[in-house]
Amino acid sequence: MSQKKRYHIHISLVRNENVNLENALEYALSTDYFLTWDLLATHTNFVEYSRQQIDQCDYMIFILGNDYGHLSLSGVSYLHLSYIYASSKRVPMIALVNTQPSQHELLRQRLDLFNLVIKEQGSRAIYFDQTHDGVPDCVRMLEEIKDKFPRSGWVKDTHPLRTLPTGASSDLKSVFVSDRFHIRNSVQPALTASSLERDQKPPELEARPTQVTPKALNEGLLVNYTAHAFEGGNLQEISAAYTFSWGNIVQMLQALPQPFTSSMMLTQINDALKDAAMAEALKISPKIHAVSRCQISNIDYQWIKSQLVKKQWLVSVKEERSIRELWQINIIVQA
């Protein structure tokens, strides 16, 4: 008998804005879906966690209530940035949008996000003004997008756990926990120089370049940054956001001497933001004549670095007689 598949749904929202709605969704969906939720925006790992879940999920529910959300350094809310990231990743999503008038409707950024969501999601946008009135439509629409955007999902393992019989010796450590996992016997052969050498990967295999498609390099990523703008003898700090492609990031890092340090990588990205910072500064005042100290948000920089390592486009390099952290770009672009 075939078993029902479960799917991972990530829910992006302003946490605790509408606890009753969160509870209603949890109650309606948790039986058939594995749910993850955005963290509170004040959490230090909020951005990294949100993007990680968006990358891993099968489908997404985006909730825009009355609250625009906690603002990033650029003045754009983290909720807004999560939506842009998910949209750039083409994650199949449903949008729950609150249409109940409030003082937040007057907030320009919230209105911009509202219009963007309605424009991009179209028929997959569900309007609600009470706590639960959008939940039944959300459940129904999830069934529709599963048919339109099929995902592999998974089937829950129903095999019982196999445990050691009562009174078994503590030395008996080899036991199958399930058909997927096996805890190895605690008695292991002694490690020797020859066994270590045999188990290690040859250096040439570790350095093998990763093949990358042009499509992957064309994917966009939004970063926040700050800069100093000069007008006459006055200085002001500006905050803005800019969209790179992964190809932009790789190209600028390839221009560095290989291998390079983390500080060289950070400086290269900051330098690449100067033209964008000048364009943003001129929107504030046409009399601004220079910008300096362009600095990408540390959260975004660390996320870019972790993603490059995860994709195996950026690899760590060991240098004899040096304790510095060195990196190099290690890709081949497919034709």
Short mmCIF file of C-alpha atoms in Angstrom, two decimals, residues 68-79:
data_model
loop_
_atom_site.label_atom_id
_atom_site.label_comp_id
_atom_site.label_asym_id
_atom_site.label_seq_id
_atom_site.Cartn_x
_atom_site.Cartn_y
_atom_site.Cartn_z
CA TYR A 68 6.27 45.62 7.26
CA GLY A 69 8.78 43.99 9.58
CA HIS A 70 12.15 44.72 11.16
CA LEU A 71 14.30 46.99 8.96
CA SER A 72 17.74 46.05 7.66
CA LEU A 73 20.53 48.62 7.36
CA SER A 74 19.34 49.52 3.86
CA GLY A 75 15.88 50.48 5.12
CA VAL A 76 14.31 47.43 3.47
CA SER A 77 12.69 44.98 5.89
CA TYR A 78 14.06 41.48 6.35
CA LEU A 79 10.62 40.18 5.36
#
